[in-house]
Amino acid sequence: MFPIRFLGFAFALTALAPLSSADTLTVGPAGSGAQFTQIQAAIDAAQDDDVLLVQPGTYQRIVVDNPLRILGDGTGIVRNTVDFQSVIIRDIGVGEEFVLSGAEIRGMSAPVLLQNCPGTVVLQDMVVPANGFGSSGMYVDNCARAVLLDSRVFGGGYFDFNPELGIASAVFVRDSVLWIANSEVDSRDGDDRDDRSPGVQLVNSALHAWRTSIRGSSHGGNCDECSNDGGPGILAAGSTVSLFGGPTSLVVGGHGSFHFRYIGQGGPGLELTSN
């Protein structure tokens, strides 16, 4: 059995190892010499288990429902930017694996959406920045094995554009199993609203995390009628949480506001509920 500190590397090596039968397709901006100028066009042309090498550039939304490996070439920023979900990964089947590595994903209402995946989805070396509005950064729904490695995900706010989520969180997980290693998950700070955004919100799910920092939102608002409390690092309803530790591990709630009529309370690192 591998020590805990080696598990993340084992995931990465397994997920990113080359497949002998896979073809390689290239994506890059116009004039780059790549086969495709948009990632979606390469996805549509690819066969299962093919590798897509993506040059730095800004690309349109992608929707993936077959096992592929989409890899940034490592020389600059591969960015997906649209108004709403920028990356949708769905229907990765049992025994199949999808990998997305080396990209920055921007958008509103969960820029990264994983949905209905009984197989494995690996996100590695990702940056999902907060968009300035109420929005979860990453939304995982009905996925058996979602893996987040070496990444930074930010999000949260006083509401989410998806009404099912209610208060947004940096990462929202429902009916799924999520593994996080060597990553940072941080809910954006609140303003003058009743904002207790969790770093990770779980509903009927399981979280396994190590060498990872998870923070709830801090409230700096000036609202007389708001609770102005900090958000929990992890809010889990009907779920299980396994925290393995490690030198960069941290699970902490955000601090409350300091309005003269109300001093908010700090959020808990971990809040467990039955529903």
PDB file of C-alpha atoms in Angstrom:
ATOM      1  CA  MET A   1       0.000   0.000   0.000  1.00  0.00           C
ATOM      2  CA  PHE A   2       1.332   3.445  -0.951  1.00  0.00           C
ATOM      3  CA  PRO A   3       1.873   5.974   1.840  1.00  0.00           C
ATOM      4  CA  ILE A   4      -0.652   8.800   1.689  1.00  0.00           C
ATOM      5  CA  ARG A   5       1.912  11.298   0.381  1.00  0.00           C
ATOM      6  CA  PHE A   6       2.395   9.213  -2.752  1.00  0.00           C
ATOM      7  CA  LEU A   7      -1.269   8.729  -3.630  1.00  0.00           C
ATOM      8  CA  GLY A   8      -1.557  11.975  -5.581  1.00  0.00           C
ATOM      9  CA  PHE A   9       1.461  11.116  -7.694  1.00  0.00           C
ATOM     10  CA  ALA A  10       0.049   7.639  -8.311  1.00  0.00           C
ATOM     11  CA  PHE A  11      -3.200   9.178  -9.571  1.00  0.00           C
ATOM     12  CA  ALA A  12      -1.318  11.579 -11.849  1.00  0.00           C
ATOM     13  CA  LEU A  13       0.972   8.938 -13.292  1.00  0.00           C
ATOM     14  CA  THR A  14      -1.913   6.569 -13.943  1.00  0.00           C
ATOM     15  CA  ALA A  15      -4.094   9.249 -15.493  1.00  0.00           C
ATOM     16  CA  LEU A  16      -1.432  10.832 -17.695  1.00  0.00           C
ATOM     17  CA  ALA A  17       0.459   7.741 -18.857  1.00  0.00           C
ATOM     18  CA  PRO A  18       0.453   7.476 -22.676  1.00  0.00           C
ATOM     19  CA  LEU A  19      -1.862   5.008 -24.385  1.00  0.00           C
ATOM     20  CA  SER A  20      -0.101   2.980 -27.079  1.00  0.00           C
ATOM     21  CA  SER A  21      -3.183   2.792 -29.321  1.00  0.00           C
ATOM     22  CA  ALA A  22      -4.199   6.454 -28.996  1.00  0.00           C
ATOM     23  CA  ASP A  23      -3.882   9.029 -31.760  1.00  0.00           C
ATOM     24  CA  THR A  24      -2.707  12.566 -31.013  1.00  0.00           C
ATOM     25  CA  LEU A  25      -4.586  15.599 -32.310  1.00  0.00           C
ATOM     26  CA  THR A  26      -3.297  19.171 -32.031  1.00  0.00           C
ATOM     27  CA  VAL A  27      -5.247  22.351 -31.285  1.00  0.00           C
ATOM     28  CA  GLY A  28      -3.982  25.917 -31.556  1.00  0.00           C
ATOM     29  CA  PRO A  29      -4.874  29.456 -32.639  1.00  0.00           C
ATOM     30  CA  ALA A  30      -5.249  30.286 -36.315  1.00  0.00           C
ATOM     31  CA  GLY A  31      -1.855  30.322 -37.991  1.00  0.00           C
ATOM     32  CA  SER A  32      -0.262  28.041 -35.410  1.00  0.00           C
ATOM     33  CA  GLY A  33      -0.100  25.053 -37.732  1.00  0.00           C
ATOM     34  CA  ALA A  34      -2.272  22.932 -35.448  1.00  0.00           C
ATOM     35  CA  GLN A  35      -4.881  20.593 -36.936  1.00  0.00           C
ATOM     36  CA  PHE A  36      -7.790  22.394 -35.214  1.00  0.00           C
ATOM     37  CA  THR A  37      -8.405  25.963 -34.061  1.00  0.00           C
ATOM     38  CA  GLN A  38     -11.072  25.014 -31.478  1.00  0.00           C
ATOM     39  CA  ILE A  39     -10.945  22.279 -28.844  1.00  0.00           C
ATOM     40  CA  GLN A  40     -14.543  21.244 -29.545  1.00  0.00           C
ATOM     41  CA  ALA A  41     -13.751  20.526 -33.198  1.00  0.00           C
ATOM     42  CA  ALA A  42     -10.930  18.218 -32.115  1.00  0.00           C
ATOM     43  CA  ILE A  43     -13.228  16.504 -29.594  1.00  0.00           C
ATOM     44  CA  ASP A  44     -15.803  15.884 -32.314  1.00  0.00           C
ATOM     45  CA  ALA A  45     -13.148  14.321 -34.572  1.00  0.00           C
ATOM     46  CA  ALA A  46     -11.442  12.233 -31.866  1.00  0.00           C
ATOM     47  CA  GLN A  47     -11.880   8.557 -31.112  1.00  0.00           C
ATOM     48  CA  ASP A  48     -12.056   7.138 -27.576  1.00  0.00           C
ATOM     49  CA  ASP A  49      -8.773   7.474 -25.643  1.00  0.00           C
ATOM     50  CA  ASP A  50      -7.195   9.890 -28.136  1.00  0.00           C
ATOM     51  CA  VAL A  51      -4.910  12.650 -26.837  1.00  0.00           C
ATOM     52  CA  LEU A  52      -5.550  16.317 -27.638  1.00  0.00           C
ATOM     53  CA  LEU A  53      -2.524  18.617 -27.234  1.00  0.00           C
ATOM     54  CA  VAL A  54      -3.684  22.218 -26.873  1.00  0.00           C
ATOM     55  CA  GLN A  55      -1.459  25.233 -27.483  1.00  0.00           C
ATOM     56  CA  PRO A  56      -1.863  28.450 -25.438  1.00  0.00           C
ATOM     57  CA  GLY A  57      -4.890  30.489 -26.466  1.00  0.00           C
ATOM     58  CA  THR A  58      -8.488  31.327 -25.589  1.00  0.00           C
ATOM     59  CA  TYR A  59     -11.087  28.814 -26.702  1.00  0.00           C
ATOM     60  CA  GLN A  60     -14.838  28.384 -26.724  1.00  0.00           C
ATOM     61  CA  ARG A  61     -16.949  26.105 -24.524  1.00  0.00           C
ATOM     62  CA  ILE A  62     -16.382  22.376 -24.729  1.00  0.00           C
ATOM     63  CA  VAL A  63     -18.788  19.511 -24.100  1.00  0.00           C
ATOM     64  CA  VAL A  64     -17.245  16.047 -23.734  1.00  0.00           C
ATOM     65  CA  ASP A  65     -18.997  12.697 -23.385  1.00  0.00           C
ATOM     66  CA  ASN A  66     -16.248  10.253 -24.382  1.00  0.00           C
ATOM     67  CA  PRO A  67     -12.940   9.211 -22.773  1.00  0.00           C
ATOM     68  CA  LEU A  68     -10.161  11.537 -23.972  1.00  0.00           C
ATOM     69  CA  ARG A  69      -7.039  13.244 -22.656  1.00  0.00           C
ATOM     70  CA  ILE A  70      -6.997  16.981 -23.264  1.00  0.00           C
ATOM     71  CA  LEU A  71      -3.606  18.364 -22.252  1.00  0.00           C
ATOM     72  CA  GLY A  72      -2.237  21.893 -22.295  1.00  0.00           C
ATOM     73  CA  ASP A  73       1.187  21.856 -23.915  1.00  0.00           C
ATOM     74  CA  GLY A  74       2.783  23.550 -20.901  1.00  0.00           C
ATOM     75  CA  THR A  75       4.173  26.655 -22.595  1.00  0.00           C
ATOM     76  CA  GLY A  76       1.422  29.146 -21.695  1.00  0.00           C
ATOM     77  CA  ILE A  77      -2.207  29.572 -20.677  1.00  0.00           C
ATOM     78  CA  VAL A  78      -4.911  27.470 -22.248  1.00  0.00           C
ATOM     79  CA  ARG A  79      -8.082  29.361 -21.387  1.00  0.00           C
ATOM     80  CA  ASN A  80     -11.757  28.548 -21.874  1.00  0.00           C
ATOM     81  CA  THR A  81     -13.979  31.583 -21.395  1.00  0.00           C
ATOM     82  CA  VAL A  82     -17.757  31.870 -21.947  1.00  0.00           C
ATOM     83  CA  ASP A  83     -20.677  33.457 -20.113  1.00  0.00           C
ATOM     84  CA  PHE A  84     -21.843  30.253 -18.430  1.00  0.00           C
ATOM     85  CA  GLN A  85     -20.473  26.700 -18.151  1.00  0.00           C
ATOM     86  CA  SER A  86     -17.176  26.645 -20.038  1.00  0.00           C
ATOM     87  CA  VAL A  87     -16.363  22.944 -19.643  1.00  0.00           C
ATOM     88  CA  ILE A  88     -19.046  20.253 -19.456  1.00  0.00           C
ATOM     89  CA  ILE A  89     -17.897  16.660 -18.919  1.00  0.00           C
ATOM     90  CA  ARG A  90     -20.632  14.054 -18.839  1.00  0.00           C
ATOM     91  CA  ASP A  91     -21.451  10.388 -19.374  1.00  0.00           C
ATOM     92  CA  ILE A  92     -17.921   8.998 -18.957  1.00  0.00           C
ATOM     93  CA  GLY A  93     -18.764   5.309 -18.690  1.00  0.00           C
ATOM     94  CA  VAL A  94     -17.766   2.557 -16.294  1.00  0.00           C
ATOM     95  CA  GLY A  95     -14.136   1.583 -16.915  1.00  0.00           C
ATOM     96  CA  GLU A  96     -13.510   4.758 -18.932  1.00  0.00           C
ATOM     97  CA  GLU A  97     -11.306   7.707 -17.998  1.00  0.00           C
ATOM     98  CA  PHE A  98     -11.292  11.347 -19.054  1.00  0.00           C
ATOM     99  CA  VAL A  99      -8.369  13.679 -18.287  1.00  0.00           C
ATOM    100  CA  LEU A 100      -8.188  17.482 -18.593  1.00  0.00           C
ATOM    101  CA  SER A 101      -4.828  19.006 -17.648  1.00  0.00           C
ATOM    102  CA  GLY A 102      -3.183  22.413 -17.823  1.00  0.00           C
ATOM    103  CA  ALA A 103      -6.042  24.880 -18.380  1.00  0.00           C
ATOM    104  CA  GLU A 104      -7.651  27.988 -16.892  1.00  0.00           C
ATOM    105  CA  ILE A 105     -11.454  27.884 -16.934  1.00  0.00           C
ATOM    106  CA  ARG A 106     -13.565  31.032 -16.585  1.00  0.00           C
ATOM    107  CA  GLY A 107     -17.312  31.496 -16.647  1.00  0.00           C
ATOM    108  CA  MET A 108     -20.457  31.889 -14.529  1.00  0.00           C
ATOM    109  CA  SER A 109     -22.586  29.242 -12.813  1.00  0.00           C
ATOM    110  CA  ALA A 110     -20.021  26.480 -12.318  1.00  0.00           C
ATOM    111  CA  PRO A 111     -17.493  27.020 -15.129  1.00  0.00           C
ATOM    112  CA  VAL A 112     -16.558  23.333 -14.729  1.00  0.00           C
ATOM    113  CA  LEU A 113     -19.499  20.898 -14.687  1.00  0.00           C
ATOM    114  CA  LEU A 114     -19.054  17.130 -14.207  1.00  0.00           C
ATOM    115  CA  GLN A 115     -22.287  15.216 -14.608  1.00  0.00           C
ATOM    116  CA  ASN A 116     -23.473  11.595 -14.747  1.00  0.00           C
ATOM    117  CA  CYS A 117     -20.049   9.952 -14.925  1.00  0.00           C
ATOM    118  CA  PRO A 118     -19.845   6.374 -13.577  1.00  0.00           C
ATOM    119  CA  GLY A 119     -16.231   6.258 -14.836  1.00  0.00           C
ATOM    120  CA  THR A 120     -13.219   8.363 -13.787  1.00  0.00           C
ATOM    121  CA  VAL A 121     -12.726  12.078 -14.462  1.00  0.00           C
ATOM    122  CA  VAL A 122      -9.319  13.583 -13.656  1.00  0.00           C
ATOM    123  CA  LEU A 123      -8.737  17.352 -13.577  1.00  0.00           C
ATOM    124  CA  GLN A 124      -5.052  18.182 -13.114  1.00  0.00           C
ATOM    125  CA  ASP A 125      -3.131  21.481 -13.052  1.00  0.00           C
ATOM    126  CA  MET A 126      -6.330  23.523 -13.348  1.00  0.00           C
ATOM    127  CA  VAL A 127      -7.105  27.122 -12.384  1.00  0.00           C
ATOM    128  CA  VAL A 128     -10.766  28.089 -11.933  1.00  0.00           C
ATOM    129  CA  PRO A 129     -10.829  31.709 -10.708  1.00  0.00           C
ATOM    130  CA  ALA A 130     -13.770  33.443  -9.057  1.00  0.00           C
ATOM    131  CA  ASN A 131     -15.797  35.444 -11.560  1.00  0.00           C
ATOM    132  CA  GLY A 132     -16.886  38.254  -9.237  1.00  0.00           C
ATOM    133  CA  PHE A 133     -20.503  37.082  -8.996  1.00  0.00           C
ATOM    134  CA  GLY A 134     -22.280  34.390  -7.009  1.00  0.00           C
ATOM    135  CA  SER A 135     -21.221  31.152  -8.637  1.00  0.00           C
ATOM    136  CA  SER A 136     -19.777  27.793  -7.746  1.00  0.00           C
ATOM    137  CA  GLY A 137     -16.443  27.236  -9.444  1.00  0.00           C
ATOM    138  CA  MET A 138     -16.866  23.499  -9.945  1.00  0.00           C
ATOM    139  CA  TYR A 139     -20.052  21.424  -9.840  1.00  0.00           C
ATOM    140  CA  VAL A 140     -19.877  17.614  -9.551  1.00  0.00           C
ATOM    141  CA  ASP A 141     -23.180  15.764  -9.957  1.00  0.00           C
ATOM    142  CA  ASN A 142     -23.654  11.975  -9.924  1.00  0.00           C
ATOM    143  CA  CYS A 143     -20.029  11.055 -10.579  1.00  0.00           C
ATOM    144  CA  ALA A 144     -18.434   7.905  -9.163  1.00  0.00           C
ATOM    145  CA  ARG A 145     -14.782   9.031  -9.189  1.00  0.00           C
ATOM    146  CA  ALA A 146     -13.893  12.672  -9.747  1.00  0.00           C
ATOM    147  CA  VAL A 147     -10.245  13.554  -9.059  1.00  0.00           C
ATOM    148  CA  LEU A 148      -8.857  17.091  -8.634  1.00  0.00           C
ATOM    149  CA  LEU A 149      -5.039  17.333  -8.572  1.00  0.00           C
ATOM    150  CA  ASP A 150      -2.537  20.194  -8.338  1.00  0.00           C
ATOM    151  CA  SER A 151      -5.245  22.789  -8.912  1.00  0.00           C
ATOM    152  CA  ARG A 152      -6.791  26.019  -7.608  1.00  0.00           C
ATOM    153  CA  VAL A 153     -10.561  26.480  -7.574  1.00  0.00           C
ATOM    154  CA  PHE A 154     -12.292  29.631  -6.351  1.00  0.00           C
ATOM    155  CA  GLY A 155     -15.986  30.509  -6.293  1.00  0.00           C
ATOM    156  CA  GLY A 156     -18.927  31.071  -4.009  1.00  0.00           C
ATOM    157  CA  GLY A 157     -21.083  34.035  -3.175  1.00  0.00           C
ATOM    158  CA  TYR A 158     -24.501  34.831  -1.784  1.00  0.00           C
ATOM    159  CA  PHE A 159     -26.393  32.908  -4.481  1.00  0.00           C
ATOM    160  CA  ASP A 160     -25.796  30.726  -7.514  1.00  0.00           C
ATOM    161  CA  PHE A 161     -27.217  31.113 -10.991  1.00  0.00           C
ATOM    162  CA  ASN A 162     -28.247  27.461 -10.721  1.00  0.00           C
ATOM    163  CA  PRO A 163     -31.233  27.564  -8.313  1.00  0.00           C
ATOM    164  CA  GLU A 164     -30.603  23.977  -7.192  1.00  0.00           C
ATOM    165  CA  LEU A 165     -27.423  25.050  -5.445  1.00  0.00           C
ATOM    166  CA  GLY A 166     -28.738  27.887  -3.311  1.00  0.00           C
ATOM    167  CA  ILE A 167     -25.735  29.564  -1.715  1.00  0.00           C
ATOM    168  CA  ALA A 168     -22.785  28.957  -3.975  1.00  0.00           C
ATOM    169  CA  SER A 169     -19.535  27.302  -2.941  1.00  0.00           C
ATOM    170  CA  ALA A 170     -16.143  26.985  -4.571  1.00  0.00           C
ATOM    171  CA  VAL A 171     -16.864  23.282  -5.188  1.00  0.00           C
ATOM    172  CA  PHE A 172     -20.370  21.785  -5.027  1.00  0.00           C
ATOM    173  CA  VAL A 173     -20.672  17.967  -4.946  1.00  0.00           C
ATOM    174  CA  ARG A 174     -23.913  15.962  -5.101  1.00  0.00           C
ATOM    175  CA  ASP A 175     -24.362  12.173  -5.203  1.00  0.00           C
ATOM    176  CA  SER A 176     -20.676  11.777  -6.031  1.00  0.00           C
ATOM    177  CA  VAL A 177     -17.225  10.796  -4.782  1.00  0.00           C
ATOM    178  CA  LEU A 178     -14.528  13.489  -5.029  1.00  0.00           C
ATOM    179  CA  TRP A 179     -10.786  13.055  -4.406  1.00  0.00           C
ATOM    180  CA  ILE A 180      -8.655  16.197  -3.964  1.00  0.00           C
ATOM    181  CA  ALA A 181      -4.856  16.310  -3.640  1.00  0.00           C
ATOM    182  CA  ASN A 182      -2.233  19.068  -3.668  1.00  0.00           C
ATOM    183  CA  SER A 183      -4.859  21.726  -4.346  1.00  0.00           C
ATOM    184  CA  GLU A 184      -6.399  24.952  -3.051  1.00  0.00           C
ATOM    185  CA  VAL A 185     -10.165  25.451  -2.770  1.00  0.00           C
ATOM    186  CA  ASP A 186     -11.303  28.867  -1.607  1.00  0.00           C
ATOM    187  CA  SER A 187     -14.776  30.429  -1.403  1.00  0.00           C
ATOM    188  CA  ARG A 188     -14.887  34.091  -2.370  1.00  0.00           C
ATOM    189  CA  ASP A 189     -15.468  36.682   0.324  1.00  0.00           C
ATOM    190  CA  GLY A 190     -18.918  38.081   0.920  1.00  0.00           C
ATOM    191  CA  ASP A 191     -20.058  41.673   0.737  1.00  0.00           C
ATOM    192  CA  ASP A 192     -23.130  43.181   2.414  1.00  0.00           C
ATOM    193  CA  ARG A 193     -25.352  40.096   2.129  1.00  0.00           C
ATOM    194  CA  ASP A 194     -25.979  37.045   4.272  1.00  0.00           C
ATOM    195  CA  ASP A 195     -23.136  35.033   2.849  1.00  0.00           C
ATOM    196  CA  ARG A 196     -21.864  31.809   4.417  1.00  0.00           C
ATOM    197  CA  SER A 197     -20.367  30.279   1.312  1.00  0.00           C
ATOM    198  CA  PRO A 198     -18.543  26.981   1.947  1.00  0.00           C
ATOM    199  CA  GLY A 199     -15.268  26.099   0.336  1.00  0.00           C
ATOM    200  CA  VAL A 200     -16.661  22.622  -0.440  1.00  0.00           C
ATOM    201  CA  GLN A 201     -20.357  21.748  -0.170  1.00  0.00           C
ATOM    202  CA  LEU A 202     -21.348  18.066  -0.166  1.00  0.00           C
ATOM    203  CA  VAL A 203     -24.811  16.538  -0.537  1.00  0.00           C
ATOM    204  CA  ASN A 204     -25.086  12.741  -0.261  1.00  0.00           C
ATOM    205  CA  SER A 205     -21.452  12.457  -1.294  1.00  0.00           C
ATOM    206  CA  ALA A 206     -17.962  11.489  -0.130  1.00  0.00           C
ATOM    207  CA  LEU A 207     -14.845  13.663  -0.034  1.00  0.00           C
ATOM    208  CA  HIS A 208     -11.266  12.375   0.319  1.00  0.00           C
ATOM    209  CA  ALA A 209      -8.683  15.156   0.593  1.00  0.00           C
ATOM    210  CA  TRP A 210      -4.993  15.397   1.371  1.00  0.00           C
ATOM    211  CA  ARG A 211      -2.297  18.059   1.051  1.00  0.00           C
ATOM    212  CA  THR A 212      -5.084  20.528   0.275  1.00  0.00           C
ATOM    213  CA  SER A 213      -6.209  23.915   1.598  1.00  0.00           C
ATOM    214  CA  ILE A 214      -9.982  24.447   1.869  1.00  0.00           C
ATOM    215  CA  ARG A 215     -11.393  27.806   3.059  1.00  0.00           C
ATOM    216  CA  GLY A 216     -14.879  29.154   3.641  1.00  0.00           C
ATOM    217  CA  SER A 217     -15.843  32.716   2.760  1.00  0.00           C
ATOM    218  CA  SER A 218     -14.956  35.629   5.031  1.00  0.00           C
ATOM    219  CA  HIS A 219     -17.628  38.256   5.505  1.00  0.00           C
ATOM    220  CA  GLY A 220     -16.616  41.878   5.281  1.00  0.00           C
ATOM    221  CA  GLY A 221     -20.084  43.298   4.826  1.00  0.00           C
ATOM    222  CA  ASN A 222     -21.817  46.267   6.402  1.00  0.00           C
ATOM    223  CA  CYS A 223     -25.406  45.031   6.582  1.00  0.00           C
ATOM    224  CA  ASP A 224     -27.480  45.698   9.721  1.00  0.00           C
ATOM    225  CA  GLU A 225     -29.910  42.838   9.030  1.00  0.00           C
ATOM    226  CA  CYS A 226     -27.417  40.179   7.917  1.00  0.00           C
ATOM    227  CA  SER A 227     -25.808  37.531  10.070  1.00  0.00           C
ATOM    228  CA  ASN A 228     -22.380  38.402   8.638  1.00  0.00           C
ATOM    229  CA  ASP A 229     -20.916  35.106   9.839  1.00  0.00           C
ATOM    230  CA  GLY A 230     -18.071  33.400   8.069  1.00  0.00           C
ATOM    231  CA  GLY A 231     -18.699  30.399   5.855  1.00  0.00           C
ATOM    232  CA  PRO A 232     -17.619  26.839   6.730  1.00  0.00           C
ATOM    233  CA  GLY A 233     -14.583  25.323   5.095  1.00  0.00           C
ATOM    234  CA  ILE A 234     -16.598  22.168   4.356  1.00  0.00           C
ATOM    235  CA  LEU A 235     -20.394  21.879   4.617  1.00  0.00           C
ATOM    236  CA  ALA A 236     -21.490  18.240   4.390  1.00  0.00           C
ATOM    237  CA  ALA A 237     -25.101  17.018   4.377  1.00  0.00           C
ATOM    238  CA  GLY A 238     -25.661  13.262   4.508  1.00  0.00           C
ATOM    239  CA  SER A 239     -22.047  12.832   3.458  1.00  0.00           C
ATOM    240  CA  THR A 240     -18.675  11.510   4.615  1.00  0.00           C
ATOM    241  CA  VAL A 241     -15.406  13.417   4.782  1.00  0.00           C
ATOM    242  CA  SER A 242     -11.921  11.868   4.976  1.00  0.00           C
ATOM    243  CA  LEU A 243      -9.073  14.304   5.613  1.00  0.00           C
ATOM    244  CA  PHE A 244      -5.653  12.672   5.360  1.00  0.00           C
ATOM    245  CA  GLY A 245      -3.553  15.715   6.279  1.00  0.00           C
ATOM    246  CA  GLY A 246      -0.115  16.492   4.899  1.00  0.00           C
ATOM    247  CA  PRO A 247       2.213  19.507   5.119  1.00  0.00           C
ATOM    248  CA  THR A 248      -0.003  21.866   3.061  1.00  0.00           C
ATOM    249  CA  SER A 249      -3.350  20.742   4.516  1.00  0.00           C
ATOM    250  CA  LEU A 250      -5.761  23.290   5.950  1.00  0.00           C
ATOM    251  CA  VAL A 251      -9.521  23.289   6.501  1.00  0.00           C
ATOM    252  CA  VAL A 252     -10.772  26.571   7.936  1.00  0.00           C
ATOM    253  CA  GLY A 253     -13.918  28.677   8.030  1.00  0.00           C
ATOM    254  CA  GLY A 254     -14.008  32.338   7.103  1.00  0.00           C
ATOM    255  CA  HIS A 255     -14.098  35.153   9.636  1.00  0.00           C
ATOM    256  CA  GLY A 256     -17.236  37.174  10.391  1.00  0.00           C
ATOM    257  CA  SER A 257     -17.772  40.868   9.818  1.00  0.00           C
ATOM    258  CA  PHE A 258     -16.985  43.613  12.321  1.00  0.00           C
ATOM    259  CA  HIS A 259     -19.938  45.942  11.933  1.00  0.00           C
ATOM    260  CA  PHE A 260     -20.522  48.209  14.944  1.00  0.00           C
ATOM    261  CA  ARG A 261     -24.007  46.718  15.544  1.00  0.00           C
ATOM    262  CA  TYR A 262     -23.060  43.103  14.976  1.00  0.00           C
ATOM    263  CA  ILE A 263     -19.850  41.135  15.238  1.00  0.00           C
ATOM    264  CA  GLY A 264     -20.077  38.047  13.063  1.00  0.00           C
ATOM    265  CA  GLN A 265     -18.845  34.665  14.158  1.00  0.00           C
ATOM    266  CA  GLY A 266     -16.127  32.772  12.382  1.00  0.00           C
ATOM    267  CA  GLY A 267     -17.264  29.838  10.279  1.00  0.00           C
ATOM    268  CA  PRO A 268     -16.419  26.258  11.310  1.00  0.00           C
ATOM    269  CA  GLY A 269     -13.757  24.330   9.464  1.00  0.00           C
ATOM    270  CA  LEU A 270     -16.161  21.387   9.086  1.00  0.00           C
ATOM    271  CA  GLU A 271     -19.945  21.465   9.453  1.00  0.00           C
ATOM    272  CA  LEU A 272     -21.824  18.149   9.278  1.00  0.00           C
ATOM    273  CA  THR A 273     -25.596  17.894   8.915  1.00  0.00           C
ATOM    274  CA  SER A 274     -27.946  14.979   8.326  1.00  0.00           C
ATOM    275  CA  ASN A 275     -29.889  16.639   5.523  1.00  0.00           C
TER     276      ASN A 275
END
